[in-house]
Short mmCIF file of C-alpha atoms in Angstrom, two decimals:
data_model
loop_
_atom_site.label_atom_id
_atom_site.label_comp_id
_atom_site.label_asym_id
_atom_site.label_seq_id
_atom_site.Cartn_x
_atom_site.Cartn_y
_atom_site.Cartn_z
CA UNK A 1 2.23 40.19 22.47
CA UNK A 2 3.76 38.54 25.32
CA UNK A 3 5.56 35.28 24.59
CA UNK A 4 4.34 32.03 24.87
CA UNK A 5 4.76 30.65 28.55
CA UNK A 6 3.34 27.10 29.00
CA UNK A 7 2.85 25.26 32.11
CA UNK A 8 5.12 24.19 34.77
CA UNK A 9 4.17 20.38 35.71
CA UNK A 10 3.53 19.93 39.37
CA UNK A 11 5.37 17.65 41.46
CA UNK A 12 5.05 14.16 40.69
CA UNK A 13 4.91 11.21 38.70
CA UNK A 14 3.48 12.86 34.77
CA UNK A 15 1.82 10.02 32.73
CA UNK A 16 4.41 10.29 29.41
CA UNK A 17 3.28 10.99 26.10
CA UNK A 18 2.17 8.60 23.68
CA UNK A 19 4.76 8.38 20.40
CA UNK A 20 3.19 9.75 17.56
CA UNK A 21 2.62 6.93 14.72
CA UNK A 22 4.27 7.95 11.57
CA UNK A 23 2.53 7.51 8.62
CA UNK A 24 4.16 4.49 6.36
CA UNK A 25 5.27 5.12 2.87
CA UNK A 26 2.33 3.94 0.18
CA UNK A 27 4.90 2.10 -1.67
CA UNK A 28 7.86 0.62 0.22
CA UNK A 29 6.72 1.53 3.99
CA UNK A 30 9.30 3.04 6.31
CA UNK A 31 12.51 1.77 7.03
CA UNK A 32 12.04 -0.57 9.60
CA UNK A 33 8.60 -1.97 7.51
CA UNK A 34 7.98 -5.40 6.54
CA UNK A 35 6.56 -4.35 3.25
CA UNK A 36 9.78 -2.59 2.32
CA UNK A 37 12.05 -5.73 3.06
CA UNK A 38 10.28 -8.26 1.64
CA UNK A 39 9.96 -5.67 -1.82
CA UNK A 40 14.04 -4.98 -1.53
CA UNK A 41 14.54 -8.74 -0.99
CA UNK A 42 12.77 -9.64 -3.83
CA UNK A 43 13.93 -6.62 -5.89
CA UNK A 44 17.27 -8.15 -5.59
CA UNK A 45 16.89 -11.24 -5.87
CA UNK A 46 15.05 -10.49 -9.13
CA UNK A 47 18.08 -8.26 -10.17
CA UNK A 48 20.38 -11.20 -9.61
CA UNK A 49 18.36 -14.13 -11.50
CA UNK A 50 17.68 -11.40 -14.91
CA UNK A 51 21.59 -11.04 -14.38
CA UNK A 52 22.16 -14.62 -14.20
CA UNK A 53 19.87 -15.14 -17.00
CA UNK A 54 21.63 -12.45 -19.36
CA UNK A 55 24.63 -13.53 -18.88
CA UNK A 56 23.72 -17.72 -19.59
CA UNK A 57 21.51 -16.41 -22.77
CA UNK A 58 24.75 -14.20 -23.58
CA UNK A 59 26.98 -17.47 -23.46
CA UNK A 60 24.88 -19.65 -24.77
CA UNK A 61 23.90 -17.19 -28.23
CA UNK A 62 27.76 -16.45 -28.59
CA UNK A 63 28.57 -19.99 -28.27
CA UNK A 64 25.80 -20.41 -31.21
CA UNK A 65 27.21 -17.66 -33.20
CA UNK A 66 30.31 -19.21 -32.87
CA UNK A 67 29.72 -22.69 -34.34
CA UNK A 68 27.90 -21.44 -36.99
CA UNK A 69 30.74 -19.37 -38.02
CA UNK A 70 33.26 -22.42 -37.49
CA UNK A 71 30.79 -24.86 -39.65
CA UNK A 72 30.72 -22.12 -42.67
CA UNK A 73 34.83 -22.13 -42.57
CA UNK A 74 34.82 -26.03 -42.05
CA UNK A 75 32.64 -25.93 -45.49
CA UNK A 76 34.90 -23.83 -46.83
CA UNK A 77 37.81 -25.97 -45.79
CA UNK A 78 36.31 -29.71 -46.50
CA UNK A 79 35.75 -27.89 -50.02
CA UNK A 80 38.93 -26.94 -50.45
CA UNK A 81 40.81 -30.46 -49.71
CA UNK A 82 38.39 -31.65 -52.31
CA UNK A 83 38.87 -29.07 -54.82
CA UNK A 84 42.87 -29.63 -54.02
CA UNK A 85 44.56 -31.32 -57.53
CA UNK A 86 48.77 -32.05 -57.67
CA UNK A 87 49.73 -29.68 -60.59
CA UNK A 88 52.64 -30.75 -63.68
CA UNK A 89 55.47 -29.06 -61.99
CA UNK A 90 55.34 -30.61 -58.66
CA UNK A 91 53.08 -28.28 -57.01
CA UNK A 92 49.30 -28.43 -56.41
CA UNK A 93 45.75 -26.29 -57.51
CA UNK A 94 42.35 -26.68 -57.21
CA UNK A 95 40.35 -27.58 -60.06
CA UNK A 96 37.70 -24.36 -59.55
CA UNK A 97 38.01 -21.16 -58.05
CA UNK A 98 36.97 -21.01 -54.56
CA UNK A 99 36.42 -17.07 -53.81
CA UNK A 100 33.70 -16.41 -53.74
CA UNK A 101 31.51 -14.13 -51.80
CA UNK A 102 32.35 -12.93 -49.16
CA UNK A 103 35.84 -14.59 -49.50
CA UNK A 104 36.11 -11.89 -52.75
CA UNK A 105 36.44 -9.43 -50.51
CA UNK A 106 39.86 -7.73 -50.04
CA UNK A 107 40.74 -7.02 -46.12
CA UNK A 108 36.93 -8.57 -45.12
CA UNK A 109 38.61 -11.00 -42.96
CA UNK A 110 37.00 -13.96 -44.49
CA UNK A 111 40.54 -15.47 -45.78
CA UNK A 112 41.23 -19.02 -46.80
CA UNK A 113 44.76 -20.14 -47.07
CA UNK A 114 46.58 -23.92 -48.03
CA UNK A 115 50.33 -24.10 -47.42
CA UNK A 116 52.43 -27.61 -48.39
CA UNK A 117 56.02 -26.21 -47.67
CA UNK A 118 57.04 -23.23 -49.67
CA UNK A 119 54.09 -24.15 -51.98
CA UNK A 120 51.14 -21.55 -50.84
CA UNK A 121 47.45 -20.91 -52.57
CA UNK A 122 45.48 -18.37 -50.96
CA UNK A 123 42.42 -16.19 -51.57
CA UNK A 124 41.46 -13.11 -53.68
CA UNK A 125 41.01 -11.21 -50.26
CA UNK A 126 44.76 -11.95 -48.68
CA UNK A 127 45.64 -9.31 -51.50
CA UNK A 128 48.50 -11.80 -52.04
CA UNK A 129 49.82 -12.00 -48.54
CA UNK A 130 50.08 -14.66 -46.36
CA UNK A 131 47.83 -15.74 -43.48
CA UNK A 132 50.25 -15.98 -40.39
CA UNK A 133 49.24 -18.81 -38.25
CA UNK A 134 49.41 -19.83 -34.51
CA UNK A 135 52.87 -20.94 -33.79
CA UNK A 136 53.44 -24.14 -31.30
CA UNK A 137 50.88 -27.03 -31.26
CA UNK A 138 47.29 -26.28 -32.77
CA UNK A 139 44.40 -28.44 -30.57
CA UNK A 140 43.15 -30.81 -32.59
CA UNK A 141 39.59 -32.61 -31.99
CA UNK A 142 40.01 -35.20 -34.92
CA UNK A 143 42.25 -35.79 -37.81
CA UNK A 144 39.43 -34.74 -40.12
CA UNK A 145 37.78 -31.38 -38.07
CA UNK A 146 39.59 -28.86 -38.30
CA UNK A 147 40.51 -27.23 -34.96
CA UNK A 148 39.91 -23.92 -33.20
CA UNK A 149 42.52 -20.93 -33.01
CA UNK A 150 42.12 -17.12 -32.81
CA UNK A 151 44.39 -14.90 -34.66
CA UNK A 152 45.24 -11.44 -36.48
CA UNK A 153 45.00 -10.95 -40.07
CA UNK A 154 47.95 -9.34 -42.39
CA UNK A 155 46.09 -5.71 -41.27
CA UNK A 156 46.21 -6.04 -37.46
CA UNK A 157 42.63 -7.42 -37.74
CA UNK A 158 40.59 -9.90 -35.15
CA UNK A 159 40.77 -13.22 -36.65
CA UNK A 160 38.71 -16.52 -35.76
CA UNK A 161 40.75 -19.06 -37.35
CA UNK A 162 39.68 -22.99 -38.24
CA UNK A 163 43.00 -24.85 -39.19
CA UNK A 164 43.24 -28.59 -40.49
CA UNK A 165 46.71 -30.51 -41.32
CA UNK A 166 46.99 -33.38 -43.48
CA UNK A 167 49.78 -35.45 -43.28
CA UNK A 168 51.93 -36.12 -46.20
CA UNK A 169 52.67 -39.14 -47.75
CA UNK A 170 55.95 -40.88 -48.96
CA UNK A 171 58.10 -37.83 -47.29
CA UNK A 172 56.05 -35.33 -48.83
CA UNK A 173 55.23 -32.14 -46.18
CA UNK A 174 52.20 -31.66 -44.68
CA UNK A 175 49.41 -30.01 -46.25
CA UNK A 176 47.94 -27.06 -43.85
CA UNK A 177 44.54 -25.45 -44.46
CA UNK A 178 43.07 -22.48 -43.02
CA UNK A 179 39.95 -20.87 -42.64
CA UNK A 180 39.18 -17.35 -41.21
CA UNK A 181 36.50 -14.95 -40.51
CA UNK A 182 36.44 -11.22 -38.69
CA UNK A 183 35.93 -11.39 -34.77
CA UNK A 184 33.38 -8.61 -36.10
CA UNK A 185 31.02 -11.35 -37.55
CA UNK A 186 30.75 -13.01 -34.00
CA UNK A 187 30.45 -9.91 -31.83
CA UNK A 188 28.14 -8.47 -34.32
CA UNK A 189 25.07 -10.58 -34.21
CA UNK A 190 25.48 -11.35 -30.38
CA UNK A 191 25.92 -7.74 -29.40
CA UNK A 192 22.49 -7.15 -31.62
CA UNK A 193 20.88 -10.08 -29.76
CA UNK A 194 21.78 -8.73 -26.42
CA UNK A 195 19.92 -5.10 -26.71
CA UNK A 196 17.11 -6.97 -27.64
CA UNK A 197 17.38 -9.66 -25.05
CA UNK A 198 18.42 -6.59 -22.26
CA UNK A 199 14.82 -4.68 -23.66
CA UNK A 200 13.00 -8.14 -23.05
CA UNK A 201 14.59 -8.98 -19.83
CA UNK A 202 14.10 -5.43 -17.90
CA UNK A 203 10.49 -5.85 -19.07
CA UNK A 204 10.08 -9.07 -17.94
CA UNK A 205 11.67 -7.87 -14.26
CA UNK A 206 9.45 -5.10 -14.60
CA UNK A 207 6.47 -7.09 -14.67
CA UNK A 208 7.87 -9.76 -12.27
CA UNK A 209 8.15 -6.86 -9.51
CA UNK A 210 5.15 -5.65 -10.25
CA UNK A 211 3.56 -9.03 -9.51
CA UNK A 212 5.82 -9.01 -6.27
CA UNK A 213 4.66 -6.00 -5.19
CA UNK A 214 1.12 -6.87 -5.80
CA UNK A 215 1.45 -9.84 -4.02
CA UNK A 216 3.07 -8.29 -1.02
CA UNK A 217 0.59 -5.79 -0.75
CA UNK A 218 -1.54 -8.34 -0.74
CA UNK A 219 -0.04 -10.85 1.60
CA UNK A 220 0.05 -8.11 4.41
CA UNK A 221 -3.72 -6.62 3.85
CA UNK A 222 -4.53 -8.86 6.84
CA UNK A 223 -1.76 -7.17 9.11
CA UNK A 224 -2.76 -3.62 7.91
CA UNK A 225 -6.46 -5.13 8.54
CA UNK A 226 -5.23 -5.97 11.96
CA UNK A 227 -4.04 -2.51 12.70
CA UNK A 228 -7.27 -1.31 11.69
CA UNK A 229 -9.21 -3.41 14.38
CA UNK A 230 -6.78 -2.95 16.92
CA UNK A 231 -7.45 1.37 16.40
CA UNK A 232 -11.39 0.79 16.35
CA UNK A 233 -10.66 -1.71 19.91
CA UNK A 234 -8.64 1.70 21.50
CA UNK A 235 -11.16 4.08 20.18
CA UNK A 236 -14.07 1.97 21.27
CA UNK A 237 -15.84 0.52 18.19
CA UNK A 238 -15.11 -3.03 19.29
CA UNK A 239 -14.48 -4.76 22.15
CA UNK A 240 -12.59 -7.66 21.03
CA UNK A 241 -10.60 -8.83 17.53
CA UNK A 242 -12.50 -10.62 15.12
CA UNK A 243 -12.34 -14.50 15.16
CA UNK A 244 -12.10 -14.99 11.90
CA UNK A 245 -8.67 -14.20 10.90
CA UNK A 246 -6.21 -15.63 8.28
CA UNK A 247 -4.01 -19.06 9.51
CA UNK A 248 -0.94 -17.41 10.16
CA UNK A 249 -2.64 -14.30 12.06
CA UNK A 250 -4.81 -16.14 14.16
CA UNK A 251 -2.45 -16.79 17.42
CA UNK A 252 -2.26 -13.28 17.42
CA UNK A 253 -5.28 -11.97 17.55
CA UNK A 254 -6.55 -14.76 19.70
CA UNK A 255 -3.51 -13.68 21.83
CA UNK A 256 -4.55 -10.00 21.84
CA UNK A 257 -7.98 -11.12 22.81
CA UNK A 258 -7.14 -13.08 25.78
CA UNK A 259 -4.86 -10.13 27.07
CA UNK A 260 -8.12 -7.24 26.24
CA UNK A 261 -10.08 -10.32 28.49
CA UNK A 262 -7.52 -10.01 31.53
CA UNK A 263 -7.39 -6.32 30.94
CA UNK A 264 -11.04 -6.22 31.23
CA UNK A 265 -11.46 -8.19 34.24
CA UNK A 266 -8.53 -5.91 35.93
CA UNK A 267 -10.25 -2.75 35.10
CA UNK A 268 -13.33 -4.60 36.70
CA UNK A 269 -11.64 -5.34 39.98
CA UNK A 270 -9.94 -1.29 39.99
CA UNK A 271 -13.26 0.44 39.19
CA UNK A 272 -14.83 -1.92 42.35
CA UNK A 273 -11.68 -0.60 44.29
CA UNK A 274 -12.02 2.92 43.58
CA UNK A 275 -15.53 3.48 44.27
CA UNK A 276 -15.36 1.15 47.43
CA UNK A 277 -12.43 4.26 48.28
CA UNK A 278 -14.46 7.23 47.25
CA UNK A 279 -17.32 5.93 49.25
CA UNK A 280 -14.72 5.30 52.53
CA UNK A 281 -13.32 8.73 51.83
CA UNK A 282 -16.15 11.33 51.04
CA UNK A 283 -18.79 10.60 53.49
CA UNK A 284 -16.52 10.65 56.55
CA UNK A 285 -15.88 14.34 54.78
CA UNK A 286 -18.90 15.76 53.87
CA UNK A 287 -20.37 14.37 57.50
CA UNK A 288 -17.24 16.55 58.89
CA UNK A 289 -18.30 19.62 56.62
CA UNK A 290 -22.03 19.49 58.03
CA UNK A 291 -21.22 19.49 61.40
CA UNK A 292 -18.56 22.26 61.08
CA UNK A 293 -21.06 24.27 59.12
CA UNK A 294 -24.17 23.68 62.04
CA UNK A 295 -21.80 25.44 64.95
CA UNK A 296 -21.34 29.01 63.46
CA UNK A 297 -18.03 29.44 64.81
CA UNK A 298 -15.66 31.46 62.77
CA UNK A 299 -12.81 29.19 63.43
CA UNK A 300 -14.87 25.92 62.37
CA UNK A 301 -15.67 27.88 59.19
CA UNK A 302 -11.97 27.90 58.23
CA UNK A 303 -11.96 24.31 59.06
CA UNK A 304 -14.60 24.22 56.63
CA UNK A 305 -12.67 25.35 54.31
CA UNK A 306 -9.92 23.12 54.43
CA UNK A 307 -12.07 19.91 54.70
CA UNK A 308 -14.29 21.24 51.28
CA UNK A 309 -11.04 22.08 49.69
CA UNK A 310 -9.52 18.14 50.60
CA UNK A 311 -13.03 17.18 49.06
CA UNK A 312 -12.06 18.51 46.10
CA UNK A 313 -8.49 17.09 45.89
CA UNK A 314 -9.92 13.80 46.74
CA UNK A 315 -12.68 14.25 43.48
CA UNK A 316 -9.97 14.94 41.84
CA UNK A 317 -7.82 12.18 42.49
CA UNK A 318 -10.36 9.83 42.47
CA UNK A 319 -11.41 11.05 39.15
CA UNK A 320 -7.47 10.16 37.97
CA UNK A 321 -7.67 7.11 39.15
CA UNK A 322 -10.89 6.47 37.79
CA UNK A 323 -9.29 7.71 34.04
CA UNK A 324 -6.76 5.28 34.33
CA UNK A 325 -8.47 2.64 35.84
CA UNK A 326 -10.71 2.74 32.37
CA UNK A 327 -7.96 2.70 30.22
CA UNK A 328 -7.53 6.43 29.99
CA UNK A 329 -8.78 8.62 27.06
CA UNK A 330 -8.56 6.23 24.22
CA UNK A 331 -11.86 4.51 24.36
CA UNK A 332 -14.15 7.86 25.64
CA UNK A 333 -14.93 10.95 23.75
CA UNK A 334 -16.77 14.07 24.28
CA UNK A 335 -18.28 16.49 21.78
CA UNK A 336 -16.65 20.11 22.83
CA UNK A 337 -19.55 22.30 21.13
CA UNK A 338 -22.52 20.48 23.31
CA UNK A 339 -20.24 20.73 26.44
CA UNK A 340 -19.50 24.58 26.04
CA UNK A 341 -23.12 25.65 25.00
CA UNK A 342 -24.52 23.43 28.31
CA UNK A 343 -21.81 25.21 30.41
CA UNK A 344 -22.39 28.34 29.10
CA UNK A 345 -26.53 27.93 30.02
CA UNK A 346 -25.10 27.73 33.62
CA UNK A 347 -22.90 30.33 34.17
CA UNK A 348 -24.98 32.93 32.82
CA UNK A 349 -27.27 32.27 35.57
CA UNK A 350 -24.31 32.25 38.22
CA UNK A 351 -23.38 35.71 36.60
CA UNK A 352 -26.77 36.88 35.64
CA UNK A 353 -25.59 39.91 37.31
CA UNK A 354 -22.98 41.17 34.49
CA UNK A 355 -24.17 41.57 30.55
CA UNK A 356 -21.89 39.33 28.85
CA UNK A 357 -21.63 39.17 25.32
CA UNK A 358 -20.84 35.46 24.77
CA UNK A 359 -19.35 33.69 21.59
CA UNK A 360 -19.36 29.78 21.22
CA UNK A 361 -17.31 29.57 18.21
CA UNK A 362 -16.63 25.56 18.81
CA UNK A 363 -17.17 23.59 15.44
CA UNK A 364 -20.11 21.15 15.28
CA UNK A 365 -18.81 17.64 15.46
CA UNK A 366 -15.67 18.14 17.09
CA UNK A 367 -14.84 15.78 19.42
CA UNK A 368 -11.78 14.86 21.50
CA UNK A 369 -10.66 11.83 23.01
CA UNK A 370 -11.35 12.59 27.03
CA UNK A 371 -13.59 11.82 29.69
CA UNK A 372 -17.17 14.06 29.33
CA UNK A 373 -17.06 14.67 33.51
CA UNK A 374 -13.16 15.95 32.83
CA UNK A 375 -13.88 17.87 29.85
CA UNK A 376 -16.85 19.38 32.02
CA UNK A 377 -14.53 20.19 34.55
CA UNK A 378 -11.81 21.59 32.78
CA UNK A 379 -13.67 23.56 30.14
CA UNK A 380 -15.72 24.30 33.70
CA UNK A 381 -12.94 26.09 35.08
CA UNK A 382 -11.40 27.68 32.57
CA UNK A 383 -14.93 29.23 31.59
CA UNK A 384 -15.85 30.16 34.99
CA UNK A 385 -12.26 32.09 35.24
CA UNK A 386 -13.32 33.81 31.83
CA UNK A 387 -16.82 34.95 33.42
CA UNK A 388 -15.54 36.08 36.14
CA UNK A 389 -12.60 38.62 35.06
CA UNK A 390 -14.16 39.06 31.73
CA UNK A 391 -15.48 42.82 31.30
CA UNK A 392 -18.33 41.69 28.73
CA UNK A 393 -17.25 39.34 25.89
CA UNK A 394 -15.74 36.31 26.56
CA UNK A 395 -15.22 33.67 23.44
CA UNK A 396 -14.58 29.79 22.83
CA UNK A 397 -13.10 28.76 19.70
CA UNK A 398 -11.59 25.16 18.63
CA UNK A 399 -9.72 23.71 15.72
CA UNK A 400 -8.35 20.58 14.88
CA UNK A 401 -4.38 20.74 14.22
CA UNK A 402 -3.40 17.00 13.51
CA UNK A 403 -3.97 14.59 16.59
CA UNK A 404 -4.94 16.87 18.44
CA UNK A 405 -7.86 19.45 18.91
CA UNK A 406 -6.86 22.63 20.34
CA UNK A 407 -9.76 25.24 22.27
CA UNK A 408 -9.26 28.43 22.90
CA UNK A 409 -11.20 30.34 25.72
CA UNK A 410 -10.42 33.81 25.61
CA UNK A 411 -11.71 37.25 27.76
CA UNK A 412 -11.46 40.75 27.69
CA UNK A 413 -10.73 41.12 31.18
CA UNK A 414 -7.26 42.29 32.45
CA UNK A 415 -5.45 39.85 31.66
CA UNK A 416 -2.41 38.72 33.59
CA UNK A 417 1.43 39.63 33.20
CA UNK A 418 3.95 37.03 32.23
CA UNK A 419 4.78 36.44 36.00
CA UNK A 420 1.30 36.04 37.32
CA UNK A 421 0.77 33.11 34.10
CA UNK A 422 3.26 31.01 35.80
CA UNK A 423 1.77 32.05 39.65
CA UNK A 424 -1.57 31.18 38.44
CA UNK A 425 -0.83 27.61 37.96
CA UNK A 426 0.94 26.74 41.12
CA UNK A 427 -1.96 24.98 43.15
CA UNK A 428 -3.24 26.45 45.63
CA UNK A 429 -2.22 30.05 44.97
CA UNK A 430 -4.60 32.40 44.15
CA UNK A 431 -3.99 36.10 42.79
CA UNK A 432 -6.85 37.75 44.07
CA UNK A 433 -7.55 37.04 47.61
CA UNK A 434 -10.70 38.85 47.47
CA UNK A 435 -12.59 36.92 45.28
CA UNK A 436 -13.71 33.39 46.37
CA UNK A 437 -12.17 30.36 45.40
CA UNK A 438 -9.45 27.99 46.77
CA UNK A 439 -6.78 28.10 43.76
CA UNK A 440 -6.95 24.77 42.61
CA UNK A 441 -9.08 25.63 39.42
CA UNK A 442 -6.16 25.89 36.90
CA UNK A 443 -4.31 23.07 38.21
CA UNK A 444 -6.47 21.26 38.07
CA UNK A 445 -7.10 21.76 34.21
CA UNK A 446 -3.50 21.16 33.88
CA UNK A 447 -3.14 17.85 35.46
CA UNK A 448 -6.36 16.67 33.82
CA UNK A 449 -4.78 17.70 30.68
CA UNK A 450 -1.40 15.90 31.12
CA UNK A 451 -3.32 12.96 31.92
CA UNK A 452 -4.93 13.13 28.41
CA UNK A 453 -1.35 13.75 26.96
CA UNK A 454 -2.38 17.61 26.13
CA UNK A 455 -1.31 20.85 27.89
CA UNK A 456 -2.57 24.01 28.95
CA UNK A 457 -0.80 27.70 27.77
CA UNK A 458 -1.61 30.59 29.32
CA UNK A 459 -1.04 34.07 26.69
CA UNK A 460 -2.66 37.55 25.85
CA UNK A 461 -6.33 37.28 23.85
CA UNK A 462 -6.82 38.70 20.40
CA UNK A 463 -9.86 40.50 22.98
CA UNK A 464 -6.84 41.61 25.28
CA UNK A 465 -7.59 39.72 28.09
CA UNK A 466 -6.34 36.55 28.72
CA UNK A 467 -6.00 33.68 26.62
CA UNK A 468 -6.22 29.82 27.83
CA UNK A 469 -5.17 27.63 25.52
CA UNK A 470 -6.35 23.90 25.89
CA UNK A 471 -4.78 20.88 24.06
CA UNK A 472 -6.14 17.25 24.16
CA UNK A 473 -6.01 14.49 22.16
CA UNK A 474 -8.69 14.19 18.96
#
């Protein structure tokens, strides 16, 4: 198989090729989509406020753990200073035992402790050691509330400490009492209260993004809407934007509307220009080829020639100009299977003289985006080339690959080498001299097809002839 060799451009400006839309994402769009800012924007900002919210519910349940811990050991000291009694030998006791549960507990942390100089009563769960205290000044709230203080137990545990002094009286020292619990009771219950409060939270974000993503979706329907009117405007199915558009999209598509207007009325004034050329342009010509063809002589015939083959490079131009004057291929289409079977009805009366075994192999309801006088004329010369060099089958086949439909019209003739491809596209050249023709045929087909934004390749048919390979736009 000979490699692929595709066609050299001829000289001159080349109409560039439309970019390719990608496809956006379902979910969060590309990267340079509204959709997927405004869903990252609010993702965060989501992630930030649950954060916020943890945290502040985190603060707020430890500082309510907290108190209630400090109001139990305030109980427990208020009850001691009234359970408090001077004893016979100088000392003090209280009048009813105060462990119990869960100060009955040895090493719990939940230690009580009252200290009036050397004298010391403490409880059952101090295991009869002391409870060392804060040294330097304790905060104090009010003479009767006992006040805050963290501290370590006589086993290296946490403590949270509530500590009250009472003055003494006639030189006597001050009475201290203390309270304690394990920093266990306070981390606990909050830690417990924060899974479940970190469960509810991520379900509540998960529902709140949800709701943002349903609401973006929603919120840009009428773009995606837009888009959709603005394809069915290129490809034909309207000729202006709906009117009735949301608030916020309305300047554009009345915008858009007024520029299709302008648009329109330029195309208006180019079409009037072009025909008012083809009209000053081809009958000074074809009056020229008339009266060259009435005189016979061998030297106007060649003249002949050359003014029929400027006739055709001035179709052909005008034709270009015509495309683009009509905004090109994207509002025009042309069924390929209809084209082929009516071009194949006339060239098998043009070669009625060979038995030619003839396959149209073009899809029903394939269409492509192009001109039907251009598709004529390409398909037109490709087919004629096919006909004539073919020996007796030649075949057209098409497919759609993507955006873009490619045909295939294939021969069993001799086919060409990898050299004469590239010769055979050069206007004006022609391989076989003997045959008539003036070598603009395949050319042609290729700057018709760069027009479109396809291409033409040139390669070895499956029926080992030769292969042209034609690619336009769906």
């Amino acid at each position: 198989m000979i490699p692929l060799l595709k066609a050299k451009p001829p000289p001159g400006p080349a109409r560039p090729r439309p970019p390719r839309p990608r496809p956006p994402h379902r979910l969060f769009g590309g990267p340079d989509s509204l959709q997927r800012r405004l869903l990252l924007t609010a993702g965060a900002c989501l992630a930030i406020a649950l954060v916020a919210a943890g945290l502040s519910i985190g603060f707020i349940l430890q500082r309510f753990v907290r108190g209630q811990i400090d109001g139990r050991l305030d109980d427990r000291i208020l009850s001691l200073i009234s359970d408090l009694q001077p004893a016979a030998d100088g000392g003090f006791s209280l009048n009813r035992d105060r462990d119990g549960p869960p100060f009955d507990r040895a090493r719990s942390g939940w230690y009580w402790q009252v200290r009036r100089g050397e004298a010391v009563l403490r409880s059952g769960s101090l295991d009869g050691r002391d409870l060392a205290l804060p040294e330097g000044p304790i905060r104090r709230q009010d003479r009767n509330i006992p006040s805050p203080a963290d501290g370590t137990g006589p086993w290296g545990d946490g403590l949270i400490l509530r500590i009250l002094t009472v003055e003494g009286r006639g030189g006597t020292p001050p009475t201290i009492y203390a309270a304690s619990a394990p920093t266990a009771a306070l981390r606990g219950p909050v830690l417990e209260a924060l899974r479940t409060l970190l469960v509810c939270l991520g379900l509540i974000g998960l529902f709140l993004f949800a709701g943002v993503l349903v609401q973006v979706r929603l919120g840009l329907r009428p773009l995606r809407r837009l888009r959709d009117q603005l394809a069915a405007v290129r490809a034909g199915g309207l000729d202006r934007l709906p009117e009735r558009q949301p608030t916020e999209v309305r300047p554009l598509a009345a915008e858009i509307n007024a520029l299709l207007d302008q648009n329109g009325v330029n195309l208006e004034h180019a079409r009037s220009q072009v025909a008012n050329l083809a009209h000053g342009l081809k009958t000074p010509l074809a009056t020229l080829s008339i009266a060259l063809a009435e005189t016979g002589d061998a030297r106007d015939a060649a003249l002949a020639r050359q003014v029929d083959a400027m006739d055709r490079r001035i179709r052909h131009h005008l034709r270009r100009a015509r495309t683009a004057a009509v905004g090109g291929h994207s509002r025009t289409r042309a069924d390929v299977a209809t084209h082929v079977a009516d071009l194949a009805i006339a060239l098998r009366r043009i070669h009625a003289d060979k038995t030619i075994d003839f396959v149209n192999a073009v899809p029903d309801g394939l269409t492509v985006a192009c001109d039907p006088q251009d598709l004529d004329e390409m398909l037109g010369n490709l087919t004629e080339n096919a006909f004539k060099w073919c020996r007796e089958r030649v075949r057209i086949g098409a497919l759609r690959r993507g955006p873009e439909v490619v045909i295939r019209v294939e021969d069993d003739g001799p086919g060409l080498d990898e050299a004469a491809m590239a010769e055979a596209l050069i206007r004006g050249r022609r391989l076989d001299e003997s045959r008539p023709g003036h070598g603009f045929g395949l050319p042609i087909v290729m700057e018709l097809a760069e027009l479109y934004g396809g291409s033409v390749v040139l390669d070895v048919s499956e029926l080992k002839g030769l292969e042209a390979r034609l690619t336009l736009p769906a």
